mmCIF file of C-alpha atoms and ligand atoms in Angstrom:
data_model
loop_
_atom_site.group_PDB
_atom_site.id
_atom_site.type_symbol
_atom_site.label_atom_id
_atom_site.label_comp_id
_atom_site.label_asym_id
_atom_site.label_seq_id
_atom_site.Cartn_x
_atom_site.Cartn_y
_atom_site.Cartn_z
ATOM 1 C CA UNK T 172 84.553 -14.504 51.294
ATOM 2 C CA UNK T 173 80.519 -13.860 51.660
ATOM 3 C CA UNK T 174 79.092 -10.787 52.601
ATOM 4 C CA UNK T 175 75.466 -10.266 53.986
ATOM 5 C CA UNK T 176 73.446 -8.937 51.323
ATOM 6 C CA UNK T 177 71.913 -5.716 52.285
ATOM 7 C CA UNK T 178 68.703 -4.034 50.223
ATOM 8 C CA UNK T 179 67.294 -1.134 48.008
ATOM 9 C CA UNK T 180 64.278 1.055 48.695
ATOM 10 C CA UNK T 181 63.065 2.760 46.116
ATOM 11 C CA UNK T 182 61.327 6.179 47.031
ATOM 12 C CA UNK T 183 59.717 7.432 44.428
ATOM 13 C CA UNK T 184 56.804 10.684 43.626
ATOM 14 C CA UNK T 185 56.758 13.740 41.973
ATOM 15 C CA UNK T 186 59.217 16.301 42.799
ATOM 16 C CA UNK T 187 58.843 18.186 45.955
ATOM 17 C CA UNK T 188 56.720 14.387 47.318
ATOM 18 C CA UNK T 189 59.320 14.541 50.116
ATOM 19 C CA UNK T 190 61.371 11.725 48.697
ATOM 20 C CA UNK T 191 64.651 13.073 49.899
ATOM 21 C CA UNK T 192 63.349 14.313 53.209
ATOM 22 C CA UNK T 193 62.693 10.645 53.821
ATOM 23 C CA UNK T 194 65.474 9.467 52.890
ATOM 24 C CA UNK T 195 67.989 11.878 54.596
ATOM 25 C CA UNK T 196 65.983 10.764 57.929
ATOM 26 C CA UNK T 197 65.994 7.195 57.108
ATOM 27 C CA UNK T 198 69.884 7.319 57.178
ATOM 28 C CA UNK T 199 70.383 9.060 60.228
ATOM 29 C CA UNK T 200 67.629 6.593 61.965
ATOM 30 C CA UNK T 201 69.484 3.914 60.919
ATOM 31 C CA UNK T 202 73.035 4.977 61.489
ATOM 32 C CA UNK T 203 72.763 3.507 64.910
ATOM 33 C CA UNK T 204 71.569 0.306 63.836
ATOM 34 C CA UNK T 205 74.597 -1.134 62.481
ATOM 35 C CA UNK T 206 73.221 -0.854 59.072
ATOM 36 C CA UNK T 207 75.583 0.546 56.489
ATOM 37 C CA UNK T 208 73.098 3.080 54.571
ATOM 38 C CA UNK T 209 73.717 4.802 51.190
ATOM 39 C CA UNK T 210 71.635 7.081 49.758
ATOM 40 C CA UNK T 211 71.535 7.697 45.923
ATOM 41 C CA UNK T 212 69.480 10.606 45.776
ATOM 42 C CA UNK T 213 68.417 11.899 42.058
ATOM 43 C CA UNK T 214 70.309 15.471 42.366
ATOM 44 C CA UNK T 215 73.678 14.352 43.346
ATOM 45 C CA UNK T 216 73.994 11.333 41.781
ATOM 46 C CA UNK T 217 72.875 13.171 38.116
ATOM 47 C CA UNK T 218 75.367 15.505 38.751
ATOM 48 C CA UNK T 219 78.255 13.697 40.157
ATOM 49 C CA UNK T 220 78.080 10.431 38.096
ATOM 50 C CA UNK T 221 76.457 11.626 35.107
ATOM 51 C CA UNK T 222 76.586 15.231 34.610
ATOM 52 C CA UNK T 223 75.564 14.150 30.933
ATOM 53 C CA UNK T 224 72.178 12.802 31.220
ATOM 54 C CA UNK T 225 69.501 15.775 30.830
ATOM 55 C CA UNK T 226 65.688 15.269 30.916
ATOM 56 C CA UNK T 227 64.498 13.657 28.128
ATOM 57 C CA UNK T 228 62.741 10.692 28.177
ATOM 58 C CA UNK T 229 65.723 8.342 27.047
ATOM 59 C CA UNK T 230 68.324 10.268 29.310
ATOM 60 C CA UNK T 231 65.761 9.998 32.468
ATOM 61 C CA UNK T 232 65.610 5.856 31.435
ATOM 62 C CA UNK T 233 69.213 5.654 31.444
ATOM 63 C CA UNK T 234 69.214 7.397 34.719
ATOM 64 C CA UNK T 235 66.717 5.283 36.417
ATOM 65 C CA UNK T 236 68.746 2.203 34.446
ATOM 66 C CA UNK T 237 72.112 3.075 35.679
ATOM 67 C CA UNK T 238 71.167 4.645 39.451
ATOM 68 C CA UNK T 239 69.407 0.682 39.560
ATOM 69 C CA UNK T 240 72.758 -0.637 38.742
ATOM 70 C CA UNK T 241 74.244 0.992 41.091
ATOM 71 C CA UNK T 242 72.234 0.447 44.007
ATOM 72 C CA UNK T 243 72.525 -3.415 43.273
ATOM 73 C CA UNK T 244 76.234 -3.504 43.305
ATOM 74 C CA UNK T 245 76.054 -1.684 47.288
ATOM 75 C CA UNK T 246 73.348 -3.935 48.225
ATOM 76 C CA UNK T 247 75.019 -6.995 46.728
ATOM 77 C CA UNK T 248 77.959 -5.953 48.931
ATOM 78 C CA UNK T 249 75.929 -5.557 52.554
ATOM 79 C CA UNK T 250 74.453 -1.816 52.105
ATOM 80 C CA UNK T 251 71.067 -0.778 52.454
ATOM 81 C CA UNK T 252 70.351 1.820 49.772
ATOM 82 C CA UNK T 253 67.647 4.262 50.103
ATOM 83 C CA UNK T 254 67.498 6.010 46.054
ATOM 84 C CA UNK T 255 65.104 8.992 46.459
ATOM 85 C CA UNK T 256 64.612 9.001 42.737
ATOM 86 C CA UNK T 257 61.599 10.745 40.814
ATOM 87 C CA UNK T 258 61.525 7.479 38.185
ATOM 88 C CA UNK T 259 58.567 8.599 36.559
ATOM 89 C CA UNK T 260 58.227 5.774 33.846
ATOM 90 C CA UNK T 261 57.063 2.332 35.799
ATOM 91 C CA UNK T 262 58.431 -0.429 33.437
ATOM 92 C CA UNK T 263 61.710 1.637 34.614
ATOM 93 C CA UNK T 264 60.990 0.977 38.042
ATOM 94 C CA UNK T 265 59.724 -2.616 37.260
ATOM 95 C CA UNK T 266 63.108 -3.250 36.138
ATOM 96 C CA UNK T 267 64.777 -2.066 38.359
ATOM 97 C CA UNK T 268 63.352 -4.444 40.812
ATOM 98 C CA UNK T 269 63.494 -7.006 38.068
ATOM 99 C CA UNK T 270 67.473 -6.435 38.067
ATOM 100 C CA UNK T 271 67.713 -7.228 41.864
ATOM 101 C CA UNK T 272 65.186 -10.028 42.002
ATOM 102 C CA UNK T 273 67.141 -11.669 39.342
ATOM 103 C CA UNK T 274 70.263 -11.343 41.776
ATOM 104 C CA UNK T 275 68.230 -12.271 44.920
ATOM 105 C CA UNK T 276 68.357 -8.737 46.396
ATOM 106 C CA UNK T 277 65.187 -7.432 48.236
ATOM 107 C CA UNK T 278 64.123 -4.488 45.979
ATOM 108 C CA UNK T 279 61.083 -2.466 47.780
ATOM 109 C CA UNK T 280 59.421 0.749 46.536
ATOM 110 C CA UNK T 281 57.521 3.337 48.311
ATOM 111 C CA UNK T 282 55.288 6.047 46.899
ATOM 112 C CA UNK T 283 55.877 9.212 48.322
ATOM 113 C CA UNK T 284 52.734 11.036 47.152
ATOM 114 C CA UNK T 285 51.213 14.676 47.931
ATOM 115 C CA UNK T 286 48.919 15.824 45.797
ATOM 116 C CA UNK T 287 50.486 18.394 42.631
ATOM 117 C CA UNK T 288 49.323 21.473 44.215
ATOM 118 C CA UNK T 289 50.982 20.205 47.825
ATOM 119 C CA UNK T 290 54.030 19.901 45.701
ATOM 120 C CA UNK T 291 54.120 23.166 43.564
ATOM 121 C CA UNK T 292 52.895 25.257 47.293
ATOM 122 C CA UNK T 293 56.542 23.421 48.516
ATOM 123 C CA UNK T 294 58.513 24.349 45.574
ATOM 124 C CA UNK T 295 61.815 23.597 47.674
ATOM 125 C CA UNK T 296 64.190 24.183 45.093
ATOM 126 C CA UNK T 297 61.616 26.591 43.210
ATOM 127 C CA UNK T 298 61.221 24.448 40.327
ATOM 128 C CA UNK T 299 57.669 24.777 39.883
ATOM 129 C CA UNK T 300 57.909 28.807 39.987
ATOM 130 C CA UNK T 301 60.759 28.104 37.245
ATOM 131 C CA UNK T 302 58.050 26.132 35.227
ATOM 132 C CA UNK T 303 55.317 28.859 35.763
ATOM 133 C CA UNK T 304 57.689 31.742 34.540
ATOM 134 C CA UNK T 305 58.208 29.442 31.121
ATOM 135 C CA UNK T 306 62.078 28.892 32.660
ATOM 136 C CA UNK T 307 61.831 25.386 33.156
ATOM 137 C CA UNK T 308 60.012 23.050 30.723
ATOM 138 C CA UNK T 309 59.587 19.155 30.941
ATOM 139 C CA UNK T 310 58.503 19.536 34.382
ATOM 140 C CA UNK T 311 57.590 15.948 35.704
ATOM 141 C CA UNK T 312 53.516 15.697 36.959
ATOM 142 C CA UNK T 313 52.899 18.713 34.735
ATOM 143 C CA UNK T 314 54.581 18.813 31.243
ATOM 144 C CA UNK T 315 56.106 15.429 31.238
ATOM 145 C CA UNK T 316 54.391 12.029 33.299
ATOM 146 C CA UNK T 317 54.600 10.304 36.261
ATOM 147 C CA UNK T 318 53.062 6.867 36.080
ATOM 148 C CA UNK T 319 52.239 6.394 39.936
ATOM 149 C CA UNK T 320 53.233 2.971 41.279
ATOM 150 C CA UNK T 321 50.163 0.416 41.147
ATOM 151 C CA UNK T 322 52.018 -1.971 43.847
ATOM 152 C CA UNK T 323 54.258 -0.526 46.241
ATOM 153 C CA UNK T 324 54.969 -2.272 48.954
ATOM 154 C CA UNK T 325 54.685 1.096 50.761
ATOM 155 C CA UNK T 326 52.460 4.706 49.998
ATOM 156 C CA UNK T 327 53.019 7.245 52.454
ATOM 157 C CA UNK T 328 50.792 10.392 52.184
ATOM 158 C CA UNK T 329 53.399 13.192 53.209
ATOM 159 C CA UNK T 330 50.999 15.900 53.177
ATOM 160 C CA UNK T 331 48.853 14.133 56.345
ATOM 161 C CA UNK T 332 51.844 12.481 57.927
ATOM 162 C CA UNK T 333 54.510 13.702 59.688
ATOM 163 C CA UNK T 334 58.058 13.238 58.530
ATOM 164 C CA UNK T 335 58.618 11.290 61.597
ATOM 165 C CA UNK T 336 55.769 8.767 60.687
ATOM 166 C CA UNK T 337 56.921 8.452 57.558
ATOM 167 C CA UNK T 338 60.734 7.851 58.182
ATOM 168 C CA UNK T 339 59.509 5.550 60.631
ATOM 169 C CA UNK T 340 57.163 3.134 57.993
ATOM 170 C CA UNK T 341 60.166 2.860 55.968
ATOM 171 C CA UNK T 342 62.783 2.222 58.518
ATOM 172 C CA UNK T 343 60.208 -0.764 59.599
ATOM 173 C CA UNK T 344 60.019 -1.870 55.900
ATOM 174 C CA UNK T 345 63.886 -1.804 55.433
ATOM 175 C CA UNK T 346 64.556 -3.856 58.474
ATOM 176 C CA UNK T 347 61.797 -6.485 57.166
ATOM 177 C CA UNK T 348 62.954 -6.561 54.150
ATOM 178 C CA UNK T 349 66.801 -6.764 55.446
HETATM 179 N N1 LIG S 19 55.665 13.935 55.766
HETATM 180 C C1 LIG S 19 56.599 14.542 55.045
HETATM 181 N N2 LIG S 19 57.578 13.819 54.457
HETATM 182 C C2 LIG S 19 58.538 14.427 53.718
HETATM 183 N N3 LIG S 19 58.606 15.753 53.484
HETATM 184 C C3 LIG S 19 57.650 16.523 54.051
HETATM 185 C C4 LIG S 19 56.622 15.962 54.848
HETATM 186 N N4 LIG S 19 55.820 16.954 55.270
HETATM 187 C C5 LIG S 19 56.338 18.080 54.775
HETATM 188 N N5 LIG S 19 57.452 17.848 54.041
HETATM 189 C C6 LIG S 19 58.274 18.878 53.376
HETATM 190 O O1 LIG S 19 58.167 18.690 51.965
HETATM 191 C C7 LIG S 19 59.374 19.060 51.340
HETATM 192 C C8 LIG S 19 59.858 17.908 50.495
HETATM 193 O O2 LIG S 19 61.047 18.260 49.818
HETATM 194 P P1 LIG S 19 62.066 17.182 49.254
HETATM 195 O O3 LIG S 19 63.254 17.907 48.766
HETATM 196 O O4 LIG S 19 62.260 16.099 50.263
HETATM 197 O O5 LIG S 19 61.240 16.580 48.022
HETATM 198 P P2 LIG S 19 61.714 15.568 46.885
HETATM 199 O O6 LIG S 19 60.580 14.600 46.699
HETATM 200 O O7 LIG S 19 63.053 15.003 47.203
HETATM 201 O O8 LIG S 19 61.787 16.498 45.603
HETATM 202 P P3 LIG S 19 62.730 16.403 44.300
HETATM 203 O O9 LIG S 19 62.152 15.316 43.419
HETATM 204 O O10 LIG S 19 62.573 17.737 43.662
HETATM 205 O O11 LIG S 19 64.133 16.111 44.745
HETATM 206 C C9 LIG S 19 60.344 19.450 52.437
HETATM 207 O O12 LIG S 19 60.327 20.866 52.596
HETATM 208 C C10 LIG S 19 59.746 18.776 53.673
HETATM 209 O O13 LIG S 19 60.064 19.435 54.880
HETATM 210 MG MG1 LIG S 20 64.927 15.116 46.230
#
């Protein structure tokens, strides 16, 4: 039995970027659209699939690794999988997309960027206060890189759009890329 292959779209930035915003709207825009949508986002997949992996630079590889993994078997099964990942390192995120094109799965990325003081004025989950107190350490965009993507097939400027604008450039990129 076949099954229409579905696709994965990558969002990735620094943290507070909006990458989960997006995503979250992405699946409820699509809900109606007889889409099956998954969304892998960073937080609840560390924590519910591997509770083990901290920050490090191997452990945040064999996130990025195994969340790619992942997102292939859905989309290899008909789901289109929105991963609102940080994935700072890009030969991570190149093989990621390497893993899908290899399996003929469309593999997009989009760069959810706002410039670092954008970010750290968001501080949704307080992070960067964390950091500034000496709390947190390894803090990606400050203590620890993000390589920003050279070819997305997507950038979306979150602190001069609108979350609406931007939920709708990547609903239009899933469906052509679906
Ligand atoms: N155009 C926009 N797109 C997305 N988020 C936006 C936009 N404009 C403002 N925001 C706000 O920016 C914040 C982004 O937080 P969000 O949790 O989505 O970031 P994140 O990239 O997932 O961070 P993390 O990597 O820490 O999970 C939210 O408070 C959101 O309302
Ligand atoms: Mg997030």
């Amino acid at each position: 039995m076949c099954c229409r292959n579905g696709s994965t779209t990558w969002l990735t930035g620094l943290p507070c970027s909006g990458k989960s915003t997006i995503a979250y709207g992405v699946e409820e825009a699509l809900a109606g659209a007889r889409l099956k949508v998954e969304v892998l986002d960073g937080d609840v997949v560390r924590s519910e699939f591997f509770p083990e992996l901290g920050f490090s630079e191997v452990d945040r590889r064999a996130n990025i690794a195994r969340i790619a993994r992942l997102a292939l078997m859905l989309a290899r099964n008909g789901a289109t999988v929105v991963v609102p990942v940080i994935a700072p390192y890009a030969n991570s995120r190149g093989a990621a997309r390497a893993l899908h094109e290899v399996a003929g799965i469309a593999f997009s990325e989009v760069f959810v960027y706002a410039p670092l003081d954008v970010c750290m004025a968001r501080d949704v989950k307080g992070l960067y206060a964390r950091y500034a107190s000496g709390e947190v350490k390894g803090l990606t965009g400050l203590d620890s890189p993000y390589e920003s993507p050279s070819a997305a097939e997507l950038r979306l400027d979150t602190h001069l759009e609108s979350i609406d604008r931007c939920v709708s450039a990547v609903c239009r990129l899933v469906r052509d890329r679906t």
